[in-house]
């Protein structure tokens, strides 16, 4: 039979007892159904069965409960495994479509390859050295330095553009080297590592984006602040991971033994 989704309610809804009493007015078969569901739930908690309710009904494990019904109980059928060759398929039957193959998303890999050019420009070609040294010597203004001085020392907003940990590590290690070469002694009221992450890192990446993409500094800065543009597939994968994590949390909360 078919019914609208609006007619469906959770088995443990607030109206459960009212709905059961209403069903009993026309037939007592509802008691048999409830006993079947209760036994299925007990077996799930005891971990003696792990399948779905339909799989439980089709399994021999449910036979004792199913046989407890009255003799005049209307016949109820459950999924059965068809014997091979027992019956020819109807002429209009069509073979099921194969499941759609989900291809891996390669957008992240493409971004990492593009970002590798930025890393090489900074680390290998030393293309941002002059820009960074001018900032450290106060020969150039830096909005990131101004922002750094205004932000509380206990709250450091870290802008991320490079998604690969190895790429980030290589850039940071190189910036530490530049910092030590230019700054003879630590800057007043400044922690070296914090200054490198909050000022030199964004300045180096933005300058490299400007050079590699051949765009002006302002557009490169906007691209850096905007961050990587995720593909639709990446968003779907992320949502699937979140849904799966929530599902596991719900199962763990429902089963304290897990």
CSV table of C-alpha atoms in Angstrom, one decimal:
chain,number,residue,atom,x,y,z
A,1,UNK,CA,0.0,0.0,0.0
A,2,UNK,CA,1.0,3.6,-0.4
A,3,UNK,CA,0.6,6.6,1.9
A,4,UNK,CA,1.7,10.2,2.0
A,5,UNK,CA,4.8,11.1,3.9
A,6,UNK,CA,2.7,13.5,6.0
A,7,UNK,CA,0.9,10.5,7.4
A,8,UNK,CA,4.0,8.9,8.7
A,9,UNK,CA,5.0,9.4,12.4
A,10,UNK,CA,8.0,8.2,14.4
A,11,UNK,CA,7.2,4.9,16.2
A,12,UNK,CA,7.8,6.6,19.6
A,13,UNK,CA,5.9,9.8,18.9
A,14,UNK,CA,3.8,11.4,21.5
A,15,UNK,CA,0.6,10.2,19.9
A,16,UNK,CA,1.8,6.6,19.9
A,17,UNK,CA,-0.7,5.2,22.5
A,18,UNK,CA,-3.6,7.1,21.0
A,19,UNK,CA,-2.8,5.7,17.5
A,20,UNK,CA,-2.5,2.2,18.9
A,21,UNK,CA,-5.8,2.4,20.7
A,22,UNK,CA,-7.5,3.6,17.5
A,23,UNK,CA,-6.0,0.8,15.5
A,24,UNK,CA,-7.2,-1.8,18.1
A,25,UNK,CA,-10.8,-0.6,17.5
A,26,UNK,CA,-10.8,-2.3,14.1
A,27,UNK,CA,-8.4,-5.1,14.7
A,28,UNK,CA,-6.2,-6.6,17.4
A,29,UNK,CA,-3.5,-7.4,14.8
A,30,UNK,CA,-1.7,-4.3,15.9
A,31,UNK,CA,-0.6,-6.1,19.1
A,32,UNK,CA,1.2,-8.7,17.0
A,33,UNK,CA,3.0,-6.0,15.1
A,34,UNK,CA,4.1,-4.2,18.2
A,35,UNK,CA,5.4,-7.5,19.7
A,36,UNK,CA,7.4,-8.0,16.6
A,37,UNK,CA,9.0,-4.5,16.7
A,38,UNK,CA,9.7,-4.9,20.5
A,39,UNK,CA,11.5,-8.2,19.9
A,40,UNK,CA,13.5,-6.6,17.1
A,41,UNK,CA,14.6,-3.7,19.2
A,42,UNK,CA,15.7,-6.0,22.1
A,43,UNK,CA,17.8,-8.0,19.7
A,44,UNK,CA,19.4,-4.8,18.4
A,45,UNK,CA,20.3,-3.7,21.9
A,46,UNK,CA,21.7,-7.2,22.7
A,47,UNK,CA,23.5,-7.2,19.4
A,48,UNK,CA,22.2,-10.6,18.5
A,49,UNK,CA,20.9,-9.0,15.2
A,50,UNK,CA,22.2,-6.0,13.3
A,51,UNK,CA,20.0,-5.9,10.1
A,52,UNK,CA,16.9,-3.8,9.3
A,53,UNK,CA,13.4,-4.6,10.5
A,54,UNK,CA,12.5,-6.1,7.1
A,55,UNK,CA,15.6,-8.3,7.2
A,56,UNK,CA,14.7,-9.4,10.7
A,57,UNK,CA,11.1,-10.3,9.6
A,58,UNK,CA,12.5,-12.4,6.8
A,59,UNK,CA,15.0,-14.1,9.1
A,60,UNK,CA,14.4,-17.3,11.0
A,61,UNK,CA,15.1,-15.5,14.2
A,62,UNK,CA,11.7,-13.8,14.1
A,63,UNK,CA,9.8,-17.1,13.6
A,64,UNK,CA,8.9,-17.6,17.3
A,65,UNK,CA,7.3,-14.1,17.5
A,66,UNK,CA,5.5,-14.4,14.2
A,67,UNK,CA,4.1,-17.8,15.2
A,68,UNK,CA,2.5,-16.3,18.3
A,69,UNK,CA,-0.3,-14.8,16.3
A,70,UNK,CA,-3.9,-16.0,16.6
A,71,UNK,CA,-5.1,-18.6,14.1
A,72,UNK,CA,-7.5,-16.2,12.5
A,73,UNK,CA,-4.8,-13.5,12.0
A,74,UNK,CA,-4.8,-12.3,8.5
A,75,UNK,CA,-1.9,-13.7,6.5
A,76,UNK,CA,1.1,-11.3,6.4
A,77,UNK,CA,3.9,-11.8,4.0
A,78,UNK,CA,7.5,-10.8,4.2
A,79,UNK,CA,10.4,-10.6,1.7
A,80,UNK,CA,11.4,-14.0,0.5
A,81,UNK,CA,14.5,-15.1,-1.4
A,82,UNK,CA,13.3,-16.2,-4.9
A,83,UNK,CA,14.6,-19.6,-6.1
A,84,UNK,CA,16.7,-19.5,-9.2
A,85,UNK,CA,14.7,-20.6,-12.3
A,86,UNK,CA,11.4,-20.9,-10.3
A,87,UNK,CA,9.6,-18.4,-12.5
A,88,UNK,CA,10.4,-16.6,-15.7
A,89,UNK,CA,10.5,-12.8,-15.4
A,90,UNK,CA,7.5,-10.9,-16.9
A,91,UNK,CA,8.1,-9.8,-20.5
A,92,UNK,CA,7.9,-6.1,-19.5
A,93,UNK,CA,10.6,-6.5,-16.8
A,94,UNK,CA,13.8,-4.6,-17.6
A,95,UNK,CA,17.2,-5.2,-16.0
A,96,UNK,CA,18.0,-2.8,-13.2
A,97,UNK,CA,20.3,0.0,-14.0
A,98,UNK,CA,23.8,-0.3,-12.7
A,99,UNK,CA,24.6,2.1,-9.8
A,100,UNK,CA,26.1,5.4,-11.0
A,101,UNK,CA,29.8,5.4,-10.4
A,102,UNK,CA,30.8,8.3,-8.3
A,103,UNK,CA,34.1,9.6,-9.5
A,104,UNK,CA,36.6,11.0,-7.0
A,105,UNK,CA,36.8,14.8,-6.9
A,106,UNK,CA,40.1,16.1,-8.3
A,107,UNK,CA,39.5,19.8,-7.6
A,108,UNK,CA,41.5,19.7,-4.5
A,109,UNK,CA,44.5,18.1,-6.3
A,110,UNK,CA,44.3,20.7,-9.0
A,111,UNK,CA,44.3,23.5,-6.4
A,112,UNK,CA,47.4,21.9,-4.7
A,113,UNK,CA,49.2,21.8,-8.0
A,114,UNK,CA,48.4,25.5,-8.6
A,115,UNK,CA,49.5,26.4,-5.0
A,116,UNK,CA,52.8,24.5,-5.6
A,117,UNK,CA,53.7,27.2,-8.1
A,118,UNK,CA,53.1,29.8,-5.4
A,119,UNK,CA,55.2,27.9,-2.9
A,120,UNK,CA,58.1,27.5,-5.4
A,121,UNK,CA,57.9,31.2,-6.2
A,122,UNK,CA,58.4,32.0,-2.5
A,123,UNK,CA,60.8,29.3,-1.4
A,124,UNK,CA,62.9,28.3,-4.5
A,125,UNK,CA,62.8,31.4,-6.6
A,126,UNK,CA,62.8,33.7,-3.6
A,127,UNK,CA,60.5,36.0,-5.6
A,128,UNK,CA,58.9,37.6,-2.5
A,129,UNK,CA,62.2,38.3,-0.6
A,130,UNK,CA,62.5,41.9,-1.6
A,131,UNK,CA,58.9,42.6,-0.7
A,132,UNK,CA,59.2,40.9,2.7
A,133,UNK,CA,62.5,42.5,3.6
A,134,UNK,CA,61.1,46.0,2.7
A,135,UNK,CA,58.2,45.3,5.1
A,136,UNK,CA,60.5,44.1,7.9
A,137,UNK,CA,62.7,47.3,7.4
A,138,UNK,CA,59.5,49.5,7.5
A,139,UNK,CA,60.2,50.6,4.0
A,140,UNK,CA,56.8,49.4,2.9
A,141,UNK,CA,53.4,49.6,4.7
A,142,UNK,CA,51.5,46.5,5.5
A,143,UNK,CA,47.9,46.4,6.4
A,144,UNK,CA,48.5,42.9,7.9
A,145,UNK,CA,51.1,44.5,10.3
A,146,UNK,CA,48.6,47.2,11.3
A,147,UNK,CA,45.9,44.6,11.8
A,148,UNK,CA,48.4,42.5,13.8
A,149,UNK,CA,49.1,45.4,16.2
A,150,UNK,CA,45.3,45.9,16.8
A,151,UNK,CA,44.4,42.3,17.5
A,152,UNK,CA,44.5,41.0,21.0
A,153,UNK,CA,47.7,38.9,21.5
A,154,UNK,CA,45.5,36.0,22.9
A,155,UNK,CA,43.3,35.9,19.8
A,156,UNK,CA,45.2,35.3,16.5
A,157,UNK,CA,43.1,35.0,13.4
A,158,UNK,CA,44.9,32.6,11.1
A,159,UNK,CA,44.1,33.1,7.4
A,160,UNK,CA,44.5,29.9,5.5
A,161,UNK,CA,45.1,29.7,1.7
A,162,UNK,CA,47.4,26.7,1.3
A,163,UNK,CA,45.4,23.6,2.1
A,164,UNK,CA,48.4,21.2,2.0
A,165,UNK,CA,50.2,20.9,5.3
A,166,UNK,CA,53.6,20.2,3.7
A,167,UNK,CA,53.3,23.4,1.5
A,168,UNK,CA,52.4,25.5,4.6
A,169,UNK,CA,55.3,24.1,6.5
A,170,UNK,CA,57.8,24.8,3.7
A,171,UNK,CA,56.6,28.4,3.4
A,172,UNK,CA,56.7,29.0,7.2
A,173,UNK,CA,60.2,27.6,7.6
A,174,UNK,CA,61.4,29.8,4.8
A,175,UNK,CA,59.8,32.9,6.3
A,176,UNK,CA,61.5,32.1,9.6
A,177,UNK,CA,64.8,32.1,7.9
A,178,UNK,CA,64.1,35.5,6.2
A,179,UNK,CA,62.9,36.9,9.5
A,180,UNK,CA,66.1,35.9,11.3
A,181,UNK,CA,68.3,37.3,8.6
A,182,UNK,CA,66.6,40.8,8.6
A,183,UNK,CA,65.7,41.2,12.2
A,184,UNK,CA,68.8,41.3,14.4
A,185,UNK,CA,66.8,41.2,17.6
A,186,UNK,CA,63.1,40.5,18.3
A,187,UNK,CA,60.7,43.3,17.4
A,188,UNK,CA,59.3,45.1,20.5
A,189,UNK,CA,56.0,43.6,21.8
A,190,UNK,CA,56.1,41.0,19.0
A,191,UNK,CA,56.5,37.2,19.2
A,192,UNK,CA,58.5,36.0,16.2
A,193,UNK,CA,56.4,33.0,15.3
A,194,UNK,CA,53.1,34.9,15.7
A,195,UNK,CA,54.4,37.8,13.6
A,196,UNK,CA,55.5,35.3,10.9
A,197,UNK,CA,52.1,33.6,10.7
A,198,UNK,CA,50.0,36.8,10.9
A,199,UNK,CA,52.1,39.2,8.8
A,200,UNK,CA,54.8,37.6,6.7
A,201,UNK,CA,52.8,34.6,5.7
A,202,UNK,CA,49.8,36.5,4.1
A,203,UNK,CA,52.2,39.1,2.6
A,204,UNK,CA,54.3,36.4,0.9
A,205,UNK,CA,51.3,34.4,-0.4
A,206,UNK,CA,49.5,37.5,-1.7
A,207,UNK,CA,52.7,38.8,-3.4
A,208,UNK,CA,53.2,35.3,-5.0
A,209,UNK,CA,49.6,35.1,-6.2
A,210,UNK,CA,50.0,38.5,-7.8
A,211,UNK,CA,53.2,37.4,-9.6
A,212,UNK,CA,52.0,33.9,-10.6
A,213,UNK,CA,48.5,34.9,-11.7
A,214,UNK,CA,49.8,38.2,-13.2
A,215,UNK,CA,47.2,40.3,-11.4
A,216,UNK,CA,47.6,43.4,-9.2
A,217,UNK,CA,48.3,43.2,-5.5
A,218,UNK,CA,44.8,44.3,-4.6
A,219,UNK,CA,43.1,41.6,-6.6
A,220,UNK,CA,45.6,39.0,-5.2
A,221,UNK,CA,44.7,40.1,-1.7
A,222,UNK,CA,41.0,39.7,-2.4
A,223,UNK,CA,41.7,36.2,-3.7
A,224,UNK,CA,43.7,35.3,-0.6
A,225,UNK,CA,41.0,36.6,1.8
A,226,UNK,CA,38.3,34.7,-0.2
A,227,UNK,CA,40.3,31.5,0.1
A,228,UNK,CA,39.9,28.4,-2.0
A,229,UNK,CA,36.7,28.0,-4.0
A,230,UNK,CA,35.2,24.6,-3.2
A,231,UNK,CA,33.5,22.6,-6.0
A,232,UNK,CA,30.0,21.3,-5.6
A,233,UNK,CA,31.3,17.7,-5.2
A,234,UNK,CA,33.6,18.8,-2.4
A,235,UNK,CA,30.6,20.3,-0.6
A,236,UNK,CA,28.6,17.1,-1.1
A,237,UNK,CA,31.5,15.0,0.3
A,238,UNK,CA,31.8,17.3,3.3
A,239,UNK,CA,28.1,17.1,4.0
A,240,UNK,CA,28.1,13.3,3.7
A,241,UNK,CA,31.0,13.2,6.2
A,242,UNK,CA,29.1,15.4,8.6
A,243,UNK,CA,25.9,13.4,8.2
A,244,UNK,CA,27.8,10.1,8.8
A,245,UNK,CA,29.5,11.5,11.9
A,246,UNK,CA,26.1,12.7,13.3
A,247,UNK,CA,24.6,9.3,12.5
A,248,UNK,CA,27.3,7.5,14.5
A,249,UNK,CA,26.9,9.9,17.4
A,250,UNK,CA,23.2,9.2,17.5
A,251,UNK,CA,23.8,5.5,17.5
A,252,UNK,CA,26.4,5.8,20.3
A,253,UNK,CA,23.9,7.9,22.3
A,254,UNK,CA,21.2,5.4,21.8
A,255,UNK,CA,23.4,2.4,22.7
A,256,UNK,CA,25.6,3.2,25.7
A,257,UNK,CA,27.4,-0.1,25.3
A,258,UNK,CA,28.9,1.0,22.0
